[in-house]
PDB file of C-alpha atoms in Angstrom:
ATOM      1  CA  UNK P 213     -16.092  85.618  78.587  1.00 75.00           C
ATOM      2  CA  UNK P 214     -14.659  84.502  82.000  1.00 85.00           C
ATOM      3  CA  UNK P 215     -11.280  85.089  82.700  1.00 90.00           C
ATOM      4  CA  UNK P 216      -8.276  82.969  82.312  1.00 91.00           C
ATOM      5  CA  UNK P 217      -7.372  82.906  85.684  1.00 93.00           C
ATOM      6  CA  UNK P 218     -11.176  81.551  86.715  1.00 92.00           C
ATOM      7  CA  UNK P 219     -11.036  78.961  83.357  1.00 93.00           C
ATOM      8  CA  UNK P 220      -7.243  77.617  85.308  1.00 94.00           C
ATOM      9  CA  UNK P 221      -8.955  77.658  89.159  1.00 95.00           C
ATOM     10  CA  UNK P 222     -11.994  75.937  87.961  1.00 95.00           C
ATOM     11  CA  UNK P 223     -10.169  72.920  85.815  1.00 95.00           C
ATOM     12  CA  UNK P 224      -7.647  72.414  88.637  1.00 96.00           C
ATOM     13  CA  UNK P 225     -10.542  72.195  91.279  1.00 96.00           C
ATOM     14  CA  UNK P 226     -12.392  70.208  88.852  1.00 96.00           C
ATOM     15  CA  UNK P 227      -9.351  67.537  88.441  1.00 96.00           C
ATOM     16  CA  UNK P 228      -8.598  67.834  92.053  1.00 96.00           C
ATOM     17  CA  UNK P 229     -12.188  66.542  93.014  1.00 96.00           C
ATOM     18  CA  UNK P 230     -12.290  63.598  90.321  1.00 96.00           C
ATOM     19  CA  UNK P 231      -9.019  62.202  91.119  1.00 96.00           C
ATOM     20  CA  UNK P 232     -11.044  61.275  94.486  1.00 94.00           C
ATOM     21  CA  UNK P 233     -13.094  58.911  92.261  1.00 93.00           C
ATOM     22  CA  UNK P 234     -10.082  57.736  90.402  1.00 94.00           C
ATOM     23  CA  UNK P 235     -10.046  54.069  90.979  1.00 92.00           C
ATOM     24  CA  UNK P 236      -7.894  53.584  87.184  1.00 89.00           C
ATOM     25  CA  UNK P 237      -6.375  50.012  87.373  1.00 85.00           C
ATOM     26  CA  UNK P 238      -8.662  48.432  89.619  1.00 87.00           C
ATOM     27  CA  UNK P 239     -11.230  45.862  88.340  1.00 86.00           C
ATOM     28  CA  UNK P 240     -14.542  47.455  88.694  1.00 85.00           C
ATOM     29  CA  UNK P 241     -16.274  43.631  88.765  1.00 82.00           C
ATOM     30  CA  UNK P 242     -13.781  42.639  91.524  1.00 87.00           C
ATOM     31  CA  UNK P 243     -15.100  45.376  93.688  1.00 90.00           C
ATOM     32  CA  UNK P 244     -18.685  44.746  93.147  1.00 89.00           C
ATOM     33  CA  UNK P 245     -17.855  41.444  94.316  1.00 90.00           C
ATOM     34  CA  UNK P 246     -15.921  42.159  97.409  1.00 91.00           C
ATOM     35  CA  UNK P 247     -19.058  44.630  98.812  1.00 91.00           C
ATOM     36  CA  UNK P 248     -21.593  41.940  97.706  1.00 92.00           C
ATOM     37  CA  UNK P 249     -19.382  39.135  99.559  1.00 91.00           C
ATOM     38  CA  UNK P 250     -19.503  42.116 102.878  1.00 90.00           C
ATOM     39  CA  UNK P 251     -23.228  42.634 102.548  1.00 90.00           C
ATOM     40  CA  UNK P 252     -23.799  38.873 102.375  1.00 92.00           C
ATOM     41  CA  UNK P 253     -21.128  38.299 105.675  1.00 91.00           C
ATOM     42  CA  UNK P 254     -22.906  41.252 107.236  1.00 90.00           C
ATOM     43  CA  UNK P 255     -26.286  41.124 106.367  1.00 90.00           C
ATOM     44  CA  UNK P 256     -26.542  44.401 104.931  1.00 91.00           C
ATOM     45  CA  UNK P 257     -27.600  46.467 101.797  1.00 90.00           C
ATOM     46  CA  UNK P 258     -25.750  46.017  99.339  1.00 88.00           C
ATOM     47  CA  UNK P 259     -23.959  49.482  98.812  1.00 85.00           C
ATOM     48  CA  UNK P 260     -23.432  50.002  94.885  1.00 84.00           C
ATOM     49  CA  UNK P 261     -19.911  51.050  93.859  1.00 85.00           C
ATOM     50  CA  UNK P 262     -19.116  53.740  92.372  1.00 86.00           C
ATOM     51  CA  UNK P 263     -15.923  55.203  90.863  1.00 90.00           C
ATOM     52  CA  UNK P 264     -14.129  56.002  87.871  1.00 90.00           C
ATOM     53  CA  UNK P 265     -12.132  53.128  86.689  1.00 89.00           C
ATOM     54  CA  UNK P 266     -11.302  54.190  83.091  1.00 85.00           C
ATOM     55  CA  UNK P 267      -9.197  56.794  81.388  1.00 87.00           C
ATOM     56  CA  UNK P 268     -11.959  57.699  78.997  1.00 85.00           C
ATOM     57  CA  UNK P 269     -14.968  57.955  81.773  1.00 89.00           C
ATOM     58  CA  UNK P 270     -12.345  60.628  83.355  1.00 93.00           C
ATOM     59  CA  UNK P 271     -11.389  62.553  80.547  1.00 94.00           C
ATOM     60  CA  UNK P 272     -14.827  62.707  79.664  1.00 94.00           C
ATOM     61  CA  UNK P 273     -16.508  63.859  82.863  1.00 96.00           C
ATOM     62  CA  UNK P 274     -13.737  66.334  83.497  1.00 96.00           C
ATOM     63  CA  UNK P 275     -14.511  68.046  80.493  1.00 95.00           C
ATOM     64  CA  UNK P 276     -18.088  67.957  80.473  1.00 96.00           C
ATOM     65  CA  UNK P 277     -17.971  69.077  84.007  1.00 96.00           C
ATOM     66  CA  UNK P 278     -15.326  72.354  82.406  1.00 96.00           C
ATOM     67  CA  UNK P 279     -18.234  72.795  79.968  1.00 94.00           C
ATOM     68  CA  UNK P 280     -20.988  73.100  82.168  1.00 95.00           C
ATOM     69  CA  UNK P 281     -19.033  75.501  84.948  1.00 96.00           C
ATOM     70  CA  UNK P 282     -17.705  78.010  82.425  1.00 95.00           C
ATOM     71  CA  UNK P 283     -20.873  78.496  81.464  1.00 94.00           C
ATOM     72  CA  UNK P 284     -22.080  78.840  84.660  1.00 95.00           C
ATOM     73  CA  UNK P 285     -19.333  81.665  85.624  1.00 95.00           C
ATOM     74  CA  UNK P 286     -19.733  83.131  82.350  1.00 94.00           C
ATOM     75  CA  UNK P 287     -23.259  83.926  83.084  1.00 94.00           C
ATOM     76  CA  UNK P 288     -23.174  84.411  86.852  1.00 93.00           C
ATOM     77  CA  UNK P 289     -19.809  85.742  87.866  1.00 93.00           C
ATOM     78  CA  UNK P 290     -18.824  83.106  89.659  1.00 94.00           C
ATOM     79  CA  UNK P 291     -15.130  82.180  90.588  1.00 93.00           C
ATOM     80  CA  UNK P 292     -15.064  78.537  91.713  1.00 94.00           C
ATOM     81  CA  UNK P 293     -16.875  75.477  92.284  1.00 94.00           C
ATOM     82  CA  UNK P 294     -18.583  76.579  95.501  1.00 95.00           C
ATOM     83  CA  UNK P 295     -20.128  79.661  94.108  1.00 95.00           C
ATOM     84  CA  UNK P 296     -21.190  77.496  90.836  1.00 96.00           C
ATOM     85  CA  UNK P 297     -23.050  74.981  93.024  1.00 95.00           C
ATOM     86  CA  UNK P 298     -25.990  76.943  93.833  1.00 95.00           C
ATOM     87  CA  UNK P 299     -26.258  78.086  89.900  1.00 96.00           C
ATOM     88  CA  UNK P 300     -26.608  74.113  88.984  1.00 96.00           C
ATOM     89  CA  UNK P 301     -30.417  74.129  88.826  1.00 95.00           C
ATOM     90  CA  UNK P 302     -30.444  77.040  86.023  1.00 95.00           C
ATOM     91  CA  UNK P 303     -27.676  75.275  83.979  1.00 95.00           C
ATOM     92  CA  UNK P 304     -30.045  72.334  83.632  1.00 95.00           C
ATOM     93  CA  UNK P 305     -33.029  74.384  82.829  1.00 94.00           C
ATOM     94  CA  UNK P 306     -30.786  75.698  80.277  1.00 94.00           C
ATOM     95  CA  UNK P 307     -29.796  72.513  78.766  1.00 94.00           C
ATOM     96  CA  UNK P 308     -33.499  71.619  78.199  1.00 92.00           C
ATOM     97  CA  UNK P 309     -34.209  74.517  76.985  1.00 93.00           C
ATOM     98  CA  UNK P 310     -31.565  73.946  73.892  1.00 92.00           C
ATOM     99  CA  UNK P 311     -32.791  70.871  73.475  1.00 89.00           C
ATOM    100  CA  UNK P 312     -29.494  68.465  74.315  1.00 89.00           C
ATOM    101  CA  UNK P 313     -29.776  65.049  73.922  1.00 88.00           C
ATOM    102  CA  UNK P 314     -30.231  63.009  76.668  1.00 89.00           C
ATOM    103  CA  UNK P 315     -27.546  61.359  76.621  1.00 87.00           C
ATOM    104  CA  UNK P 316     -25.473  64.277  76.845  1.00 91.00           C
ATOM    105  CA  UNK P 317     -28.024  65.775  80.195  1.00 93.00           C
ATOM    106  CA  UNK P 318     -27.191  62.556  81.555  1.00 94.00           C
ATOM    107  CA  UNK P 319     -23.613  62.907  81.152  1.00 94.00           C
ATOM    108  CA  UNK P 320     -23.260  66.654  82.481  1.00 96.00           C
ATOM    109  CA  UNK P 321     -25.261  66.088  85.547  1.00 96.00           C
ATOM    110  CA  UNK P 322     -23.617  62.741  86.441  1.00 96.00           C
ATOM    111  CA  UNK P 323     -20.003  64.861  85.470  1.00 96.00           C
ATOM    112  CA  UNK P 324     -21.143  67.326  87.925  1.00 96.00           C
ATOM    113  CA  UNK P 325     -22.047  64.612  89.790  1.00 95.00           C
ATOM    114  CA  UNK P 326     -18.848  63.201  90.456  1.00 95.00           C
ATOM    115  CA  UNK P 327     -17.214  66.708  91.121  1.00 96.00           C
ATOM    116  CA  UNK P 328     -19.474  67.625  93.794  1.00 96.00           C
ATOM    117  CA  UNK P 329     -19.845  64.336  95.231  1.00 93.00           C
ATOM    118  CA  UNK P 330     -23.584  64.520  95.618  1.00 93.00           C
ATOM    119  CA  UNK P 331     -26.882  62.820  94.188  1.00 92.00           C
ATOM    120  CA  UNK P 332     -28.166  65.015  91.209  1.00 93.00           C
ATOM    121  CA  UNK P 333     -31.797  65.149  93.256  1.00 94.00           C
ATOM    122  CA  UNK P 334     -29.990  67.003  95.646  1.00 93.00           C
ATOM    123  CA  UNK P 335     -27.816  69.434  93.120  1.00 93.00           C
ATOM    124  CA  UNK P 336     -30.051  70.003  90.328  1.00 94.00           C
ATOM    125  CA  UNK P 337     -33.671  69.982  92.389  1.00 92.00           C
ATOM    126  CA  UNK P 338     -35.239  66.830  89.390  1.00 91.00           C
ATOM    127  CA  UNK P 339     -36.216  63.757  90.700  1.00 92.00           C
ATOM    128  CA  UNK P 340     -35.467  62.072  87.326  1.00 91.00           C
ATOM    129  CA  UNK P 341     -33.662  62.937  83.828  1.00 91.00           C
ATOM    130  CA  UNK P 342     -34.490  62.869  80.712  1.00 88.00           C
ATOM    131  CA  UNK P 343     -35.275  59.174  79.216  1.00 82.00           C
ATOM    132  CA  UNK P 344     -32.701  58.055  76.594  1.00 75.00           C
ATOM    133  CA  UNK P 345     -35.219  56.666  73.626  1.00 64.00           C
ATOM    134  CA  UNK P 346     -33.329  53.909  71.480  1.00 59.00           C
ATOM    135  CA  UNK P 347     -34.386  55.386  68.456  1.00 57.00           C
ATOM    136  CA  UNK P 348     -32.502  58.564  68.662  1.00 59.00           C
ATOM    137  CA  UNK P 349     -29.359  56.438  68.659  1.00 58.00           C
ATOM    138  CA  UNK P 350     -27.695  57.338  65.193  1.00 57.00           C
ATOM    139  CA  UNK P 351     -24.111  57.009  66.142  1.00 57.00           C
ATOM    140  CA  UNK P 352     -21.844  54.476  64.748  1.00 52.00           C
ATOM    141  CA  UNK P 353     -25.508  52.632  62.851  1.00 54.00           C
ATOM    142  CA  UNK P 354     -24.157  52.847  59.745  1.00 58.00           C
ATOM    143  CA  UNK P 355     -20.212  53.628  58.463  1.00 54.00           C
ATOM    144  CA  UNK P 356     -19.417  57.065  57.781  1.00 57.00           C
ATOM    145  CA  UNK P 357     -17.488  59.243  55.612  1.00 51.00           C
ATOM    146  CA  UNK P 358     -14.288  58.475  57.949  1.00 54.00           C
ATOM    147  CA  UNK P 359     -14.109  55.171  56.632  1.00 56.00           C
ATOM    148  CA  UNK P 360     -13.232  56.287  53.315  1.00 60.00           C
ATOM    149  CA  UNK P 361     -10.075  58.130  54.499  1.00 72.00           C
ATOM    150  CA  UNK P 362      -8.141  55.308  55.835  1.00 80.00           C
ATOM    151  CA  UNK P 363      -6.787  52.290  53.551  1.00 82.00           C
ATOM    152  CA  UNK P 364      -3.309  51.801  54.624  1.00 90.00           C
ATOM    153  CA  UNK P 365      -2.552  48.276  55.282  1.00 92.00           C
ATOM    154  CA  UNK P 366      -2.618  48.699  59.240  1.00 93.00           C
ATOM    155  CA  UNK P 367      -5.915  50.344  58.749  1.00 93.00           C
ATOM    156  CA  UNK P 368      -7.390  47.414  57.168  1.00 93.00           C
ATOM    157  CA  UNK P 369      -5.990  44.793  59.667  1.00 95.00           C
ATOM    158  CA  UNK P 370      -7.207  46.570  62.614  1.00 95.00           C
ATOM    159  CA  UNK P 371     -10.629  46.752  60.768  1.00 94.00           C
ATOM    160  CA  UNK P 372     -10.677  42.901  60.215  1.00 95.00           C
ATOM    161  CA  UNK P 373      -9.831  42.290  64.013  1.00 96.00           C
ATOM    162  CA  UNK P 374     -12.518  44.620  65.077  1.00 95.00           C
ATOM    163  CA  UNK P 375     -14.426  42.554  62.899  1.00 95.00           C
ATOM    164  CA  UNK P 376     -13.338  39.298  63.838  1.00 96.00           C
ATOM    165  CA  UNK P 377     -13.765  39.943  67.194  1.00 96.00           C
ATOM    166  CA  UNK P 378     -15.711  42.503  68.039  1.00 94.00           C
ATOM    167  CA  UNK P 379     -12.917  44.650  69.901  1.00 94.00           C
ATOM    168  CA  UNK P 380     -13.789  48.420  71.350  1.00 92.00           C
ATOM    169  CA  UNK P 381     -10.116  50.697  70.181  1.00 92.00           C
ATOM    170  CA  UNK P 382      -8.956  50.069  73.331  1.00 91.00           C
ATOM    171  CA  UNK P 383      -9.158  46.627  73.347  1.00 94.00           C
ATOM    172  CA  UNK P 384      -7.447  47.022  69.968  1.00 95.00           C
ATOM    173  CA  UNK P 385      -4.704  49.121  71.028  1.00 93.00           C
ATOM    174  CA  UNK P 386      -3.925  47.115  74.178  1.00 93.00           C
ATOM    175  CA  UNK P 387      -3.072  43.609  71.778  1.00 95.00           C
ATOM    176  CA  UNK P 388      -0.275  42.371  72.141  1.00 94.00           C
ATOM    177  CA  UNK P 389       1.974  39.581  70.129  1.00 93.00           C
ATOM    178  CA  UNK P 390       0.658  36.897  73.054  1.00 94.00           C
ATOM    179  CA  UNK P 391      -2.500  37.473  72.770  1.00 96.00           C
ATOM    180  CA  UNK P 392      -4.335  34.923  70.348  1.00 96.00           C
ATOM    181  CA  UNK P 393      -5.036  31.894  71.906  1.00 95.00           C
ATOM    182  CA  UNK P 394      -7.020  28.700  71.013  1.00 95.00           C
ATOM    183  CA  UNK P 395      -9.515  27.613  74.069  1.00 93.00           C
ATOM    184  CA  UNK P 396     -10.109  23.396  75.210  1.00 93.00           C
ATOM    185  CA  UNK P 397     -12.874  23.278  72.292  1.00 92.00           C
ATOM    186  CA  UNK P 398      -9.894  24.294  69.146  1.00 93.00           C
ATOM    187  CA  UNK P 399     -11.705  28.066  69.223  1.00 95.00           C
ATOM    188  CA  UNK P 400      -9.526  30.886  68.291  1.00 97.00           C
ATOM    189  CA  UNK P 401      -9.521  33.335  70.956  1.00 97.00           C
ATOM    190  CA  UNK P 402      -8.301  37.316  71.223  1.00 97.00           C
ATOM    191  CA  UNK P 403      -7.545  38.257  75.171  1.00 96.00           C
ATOM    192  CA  UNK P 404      -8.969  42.176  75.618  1.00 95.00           C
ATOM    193  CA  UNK P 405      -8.117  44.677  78.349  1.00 90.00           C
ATOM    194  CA  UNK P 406     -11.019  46.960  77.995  1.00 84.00           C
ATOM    195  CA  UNK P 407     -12.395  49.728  79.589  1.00 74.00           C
ATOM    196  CA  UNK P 408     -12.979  49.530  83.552  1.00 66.00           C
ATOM    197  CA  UNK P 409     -10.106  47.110  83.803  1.00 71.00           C
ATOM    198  CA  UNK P 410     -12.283  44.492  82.237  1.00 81.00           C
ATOM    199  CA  UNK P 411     -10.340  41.769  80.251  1.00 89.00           C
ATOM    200  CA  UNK P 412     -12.031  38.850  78.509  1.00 90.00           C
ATOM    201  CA  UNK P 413     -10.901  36.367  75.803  1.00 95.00           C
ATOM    202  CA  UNK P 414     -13.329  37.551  72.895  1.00 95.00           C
ATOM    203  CA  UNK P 415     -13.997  34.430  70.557  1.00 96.00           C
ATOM    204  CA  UNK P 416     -12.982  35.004  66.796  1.00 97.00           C
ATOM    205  CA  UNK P 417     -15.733  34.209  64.306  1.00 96.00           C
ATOM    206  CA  UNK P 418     -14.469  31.067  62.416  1.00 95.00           C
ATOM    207  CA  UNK P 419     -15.025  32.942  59.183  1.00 95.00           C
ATOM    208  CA  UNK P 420     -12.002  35.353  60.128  1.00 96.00           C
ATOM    209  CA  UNK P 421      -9.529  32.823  61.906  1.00 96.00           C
ATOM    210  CA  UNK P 422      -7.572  32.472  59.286  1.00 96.00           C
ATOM    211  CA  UNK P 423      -6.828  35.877  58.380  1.00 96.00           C
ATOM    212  CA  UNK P 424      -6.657  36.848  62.222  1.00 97.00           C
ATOM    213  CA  UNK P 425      -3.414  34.448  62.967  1.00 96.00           C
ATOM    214  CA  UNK P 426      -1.953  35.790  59.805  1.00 96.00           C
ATOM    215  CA  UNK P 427      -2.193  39.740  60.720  1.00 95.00           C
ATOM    216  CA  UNK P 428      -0.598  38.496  64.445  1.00 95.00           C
ATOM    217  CA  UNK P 429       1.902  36.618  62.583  1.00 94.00           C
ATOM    218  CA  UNK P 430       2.873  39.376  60.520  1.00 92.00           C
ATOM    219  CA  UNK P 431       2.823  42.326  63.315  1.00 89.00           C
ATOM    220  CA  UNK P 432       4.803  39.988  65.792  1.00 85.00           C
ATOM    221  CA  UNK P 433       7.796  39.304  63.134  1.00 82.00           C
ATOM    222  CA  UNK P 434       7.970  43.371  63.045  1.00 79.00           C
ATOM    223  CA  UNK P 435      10.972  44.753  65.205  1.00 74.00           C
ATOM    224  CA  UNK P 436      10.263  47.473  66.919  1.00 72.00           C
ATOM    225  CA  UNK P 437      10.252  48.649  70.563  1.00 74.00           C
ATOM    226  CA  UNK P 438       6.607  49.164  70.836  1.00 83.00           C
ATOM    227  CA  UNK P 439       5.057  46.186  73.306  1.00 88.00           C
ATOM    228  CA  UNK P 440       1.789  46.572  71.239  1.00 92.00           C
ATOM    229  CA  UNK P 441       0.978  44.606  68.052  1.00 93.00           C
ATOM    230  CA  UNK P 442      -0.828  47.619  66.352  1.00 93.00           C
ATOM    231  CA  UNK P 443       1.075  51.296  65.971  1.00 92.00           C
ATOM    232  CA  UNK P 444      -1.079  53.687  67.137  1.00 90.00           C
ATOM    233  CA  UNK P 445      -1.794  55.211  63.708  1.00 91.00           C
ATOM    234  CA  UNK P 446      -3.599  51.811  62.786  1.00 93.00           C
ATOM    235  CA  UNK P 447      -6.318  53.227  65.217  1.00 92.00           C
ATOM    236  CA  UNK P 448      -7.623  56.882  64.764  1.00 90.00           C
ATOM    237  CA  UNK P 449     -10.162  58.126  66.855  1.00 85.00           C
ATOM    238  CA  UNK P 450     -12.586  58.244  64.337  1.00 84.00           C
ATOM    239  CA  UNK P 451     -12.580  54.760  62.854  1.00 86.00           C
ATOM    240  CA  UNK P 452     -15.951  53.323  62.411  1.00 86.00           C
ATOM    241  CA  UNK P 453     -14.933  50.304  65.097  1.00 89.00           C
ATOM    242  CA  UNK P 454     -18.682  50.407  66.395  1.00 89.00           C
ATOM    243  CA  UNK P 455     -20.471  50.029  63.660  1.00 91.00           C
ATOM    244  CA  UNK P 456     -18.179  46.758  63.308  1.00 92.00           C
ATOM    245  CA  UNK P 457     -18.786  45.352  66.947  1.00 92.00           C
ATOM    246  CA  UNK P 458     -22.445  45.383  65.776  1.00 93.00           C
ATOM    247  CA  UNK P 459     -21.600  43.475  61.944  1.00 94.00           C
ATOM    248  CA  UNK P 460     -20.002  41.100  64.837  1.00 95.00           C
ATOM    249  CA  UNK P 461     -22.688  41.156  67.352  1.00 95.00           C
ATOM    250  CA  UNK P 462     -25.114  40.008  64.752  1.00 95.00           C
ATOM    251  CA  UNK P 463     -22.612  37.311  62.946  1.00 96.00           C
ATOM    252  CA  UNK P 464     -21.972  35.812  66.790  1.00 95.00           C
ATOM    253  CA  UNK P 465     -26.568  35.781  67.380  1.00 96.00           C
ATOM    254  CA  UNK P 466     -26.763  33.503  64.373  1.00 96.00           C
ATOM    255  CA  UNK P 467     -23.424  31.117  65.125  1.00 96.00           C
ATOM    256  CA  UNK P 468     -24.562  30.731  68.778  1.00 95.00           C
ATOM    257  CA  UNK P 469     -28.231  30.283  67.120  1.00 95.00           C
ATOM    258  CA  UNK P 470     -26.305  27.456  64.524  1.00 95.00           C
ATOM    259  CA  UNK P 471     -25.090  25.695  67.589  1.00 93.00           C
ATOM    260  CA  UNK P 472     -28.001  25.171  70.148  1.00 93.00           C
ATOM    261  CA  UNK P 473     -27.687  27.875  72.376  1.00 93.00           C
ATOM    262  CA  UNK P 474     -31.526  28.851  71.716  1.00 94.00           C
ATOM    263  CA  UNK P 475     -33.435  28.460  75.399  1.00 95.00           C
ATOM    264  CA  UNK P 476     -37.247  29.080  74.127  1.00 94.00           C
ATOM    265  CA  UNK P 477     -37.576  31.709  76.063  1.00 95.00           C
ATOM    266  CA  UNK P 478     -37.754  35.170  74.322  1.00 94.00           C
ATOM    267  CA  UNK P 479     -36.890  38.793  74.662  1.00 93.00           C
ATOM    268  CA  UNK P 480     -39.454  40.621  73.065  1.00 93.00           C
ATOM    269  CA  UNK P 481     -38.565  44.353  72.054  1.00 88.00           C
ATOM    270  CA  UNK P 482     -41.161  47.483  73.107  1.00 84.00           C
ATOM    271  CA  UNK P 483     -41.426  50.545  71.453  1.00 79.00           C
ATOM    272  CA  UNK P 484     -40.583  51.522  68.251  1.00 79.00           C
ATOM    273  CA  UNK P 485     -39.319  47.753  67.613  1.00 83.00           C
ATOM    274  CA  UNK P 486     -42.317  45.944  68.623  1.00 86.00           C
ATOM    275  CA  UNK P 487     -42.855  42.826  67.123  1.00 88.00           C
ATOM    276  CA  UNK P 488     -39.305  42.152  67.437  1.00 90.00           C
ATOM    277  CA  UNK P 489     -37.425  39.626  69.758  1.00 94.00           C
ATOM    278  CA  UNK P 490     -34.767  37.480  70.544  1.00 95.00           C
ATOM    279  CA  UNK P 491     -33.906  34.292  72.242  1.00 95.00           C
ATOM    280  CA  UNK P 492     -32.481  34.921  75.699  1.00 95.00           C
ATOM    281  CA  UNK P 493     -30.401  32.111  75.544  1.00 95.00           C
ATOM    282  CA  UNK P 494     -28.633  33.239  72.936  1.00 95.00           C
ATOM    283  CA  UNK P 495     -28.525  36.870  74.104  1.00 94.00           C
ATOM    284  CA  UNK P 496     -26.575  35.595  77.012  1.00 94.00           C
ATOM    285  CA  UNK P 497     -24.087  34.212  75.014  1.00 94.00           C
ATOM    286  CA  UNK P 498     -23.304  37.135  72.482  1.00 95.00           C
ATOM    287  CA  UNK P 499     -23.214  39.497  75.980  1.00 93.00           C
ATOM    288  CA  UNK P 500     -21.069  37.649  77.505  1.00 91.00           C
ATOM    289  CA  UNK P 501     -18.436  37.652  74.313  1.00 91.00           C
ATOM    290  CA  UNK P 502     -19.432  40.973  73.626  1.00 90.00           C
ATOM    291  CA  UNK P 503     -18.162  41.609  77.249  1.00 87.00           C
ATOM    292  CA  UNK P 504     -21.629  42.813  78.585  1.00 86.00           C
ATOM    293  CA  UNK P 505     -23.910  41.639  81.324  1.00 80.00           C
ATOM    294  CA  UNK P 506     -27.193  42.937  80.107  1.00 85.00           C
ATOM    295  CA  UNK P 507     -29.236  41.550  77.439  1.00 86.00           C
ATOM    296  CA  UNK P 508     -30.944  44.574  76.292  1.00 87.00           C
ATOM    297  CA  UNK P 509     -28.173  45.945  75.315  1.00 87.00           C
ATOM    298  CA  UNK P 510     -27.068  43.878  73.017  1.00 89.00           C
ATOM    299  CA  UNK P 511     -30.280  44.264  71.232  1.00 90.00           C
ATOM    300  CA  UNK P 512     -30.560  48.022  72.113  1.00 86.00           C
ATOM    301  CA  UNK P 513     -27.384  48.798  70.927  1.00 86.00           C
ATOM    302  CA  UNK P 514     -25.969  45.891  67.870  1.00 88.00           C
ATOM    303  CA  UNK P 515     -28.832  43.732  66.761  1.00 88.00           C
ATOM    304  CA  UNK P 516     -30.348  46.983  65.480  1.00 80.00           C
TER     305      UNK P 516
END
């Protein structure tokens, strides 16, 4: 058991290094577009951006990067991020060796990453990690016992919006009364600040608009001195809100389908869903209300 005094050095040296990465309340797509713009004007390489630009990327590397270190002065003695670094090679030997996910390798390493400010080639000795396989995703596929345990009536309104939607909690949390808006075609609309400093006005599934005006409606006549249109306790942490992005992931594939948006050309799925695939046309569409740029991750990760 390390000490507390090594625990307190090696948090404030691991916070110390990550708020050089903190780039919280800048736009993360803004940036990528201001070094594209300089490697165009310069005739460069583009140089990719990196940086943490959401509360949740920095909690969560800070205290994967806490986990990995104490174990790494627990076993070796060490007292502070220098003497950990040349120890990084074993921890990740050790990971494999209890059989982590990948998804939690990948997260350690690029933690450690961040901390140290160096490529994990050069910290860990691997020239690549572990493969994350779609089918080990379980999380959030299906609702869980959690969503048994909350049935107030804020609880069900911030389920319907999530469902109407397809808001992430902090999207969620970060509504407020001026929010809902109706675009030049008579859509109903929800503006989202999500993580990275994205923001994008999510379209509401027709099905729900109704319903949707009524909960703003009802949370905007509330007086209070809260900015937000939810409390807080409308949103605990362990809310199924995933598994509902994906019930409105798929709902959004067949309205776009309803209205034309099919191109022809197909995404066919590999692996374990082969057989599978999906017009890219419409892909495009539910990633870019889903607030995504990728198309296979829509399909990786909600039309599952």
């Amino acid at each position: 058991m390390i000490s507390h005094r090594v625990e307190k050095r090696l948090t404030h040296e691991v916070h110390e290094a990550l708020a050089l990465r903190d780039k919280r309340g800048r736009s993360k797509h803004s940036d990528k577009q201001a070094a594209r713009k300089v490697a165009q004007d310069n005739h460069t390489a583009y140089k990719t951006i990196t940086g943490l630009y959401a509360t949740t990327s920095l909690t969560t590397y800070a205290r994967q990067a806490k986990t990995a270190l104490c174990w790494i002065a627990e076993q070796y003695g060490c007292r502070n991020l220098a003497e950990c670094k040349e120890h990084l090679p074993a921890y990740y030997e050790d990971m494999k060796a209890r059989n982590l996910s990948a998804w939690t390798i990948r997260t350690r390493v690029y933690a450690l990453c961040a901390v140290y400010a160096q490529p994990y080639q050069e910290l860990f000795g691997v020239e690549n990690l572990p493969i994350r396989h779609r089918a080990d995703i379980t999380r959030g596929r299906a609702l869980s016992a959690s969503n048994d345990r909350y049935h107030a009536e804020h609880h069900e309104d911030a389920r319907l919006l999530a469902r109407a939607c397809g808001a992430r909690r902090g999207g969620l949390r970060g509504l407020t009364a001026d929010d809902l808006r109706t675009d030049t075609e008579g859509n109903l609309r929800v503006h989202l600040r999500e993580k990275g400093g994205k923001e994008r006005d999510a379209l509401v599934l027709p099905d729900y608009a109704d319903r949707v005006r009524g909960i703003f409606a009802k949370y905007s006549a509330k007086p209070g001195d809260s900015k937000y249109l939810l409390p807080l306790t409308a949103l605990p942490k362990d809310m199924p809100l995933h598994y509902l992005r994906a019930q409105y992931a798929q709902d959004l594939y067949r309205y776009f389908a309803e209205r034309g948006a099919a191109t022809g050309i197909m995404y066919y799925c590999r692996a374990e869903r082969k057989g599978q695939a999906f017009d890219k046309g419409i892909l495009l569409a539910v990633s870019q209300q889903m607030g995504h740029s990728r198309c296979d991750v829509v399909v990786s990760h909600y039309l599952y």
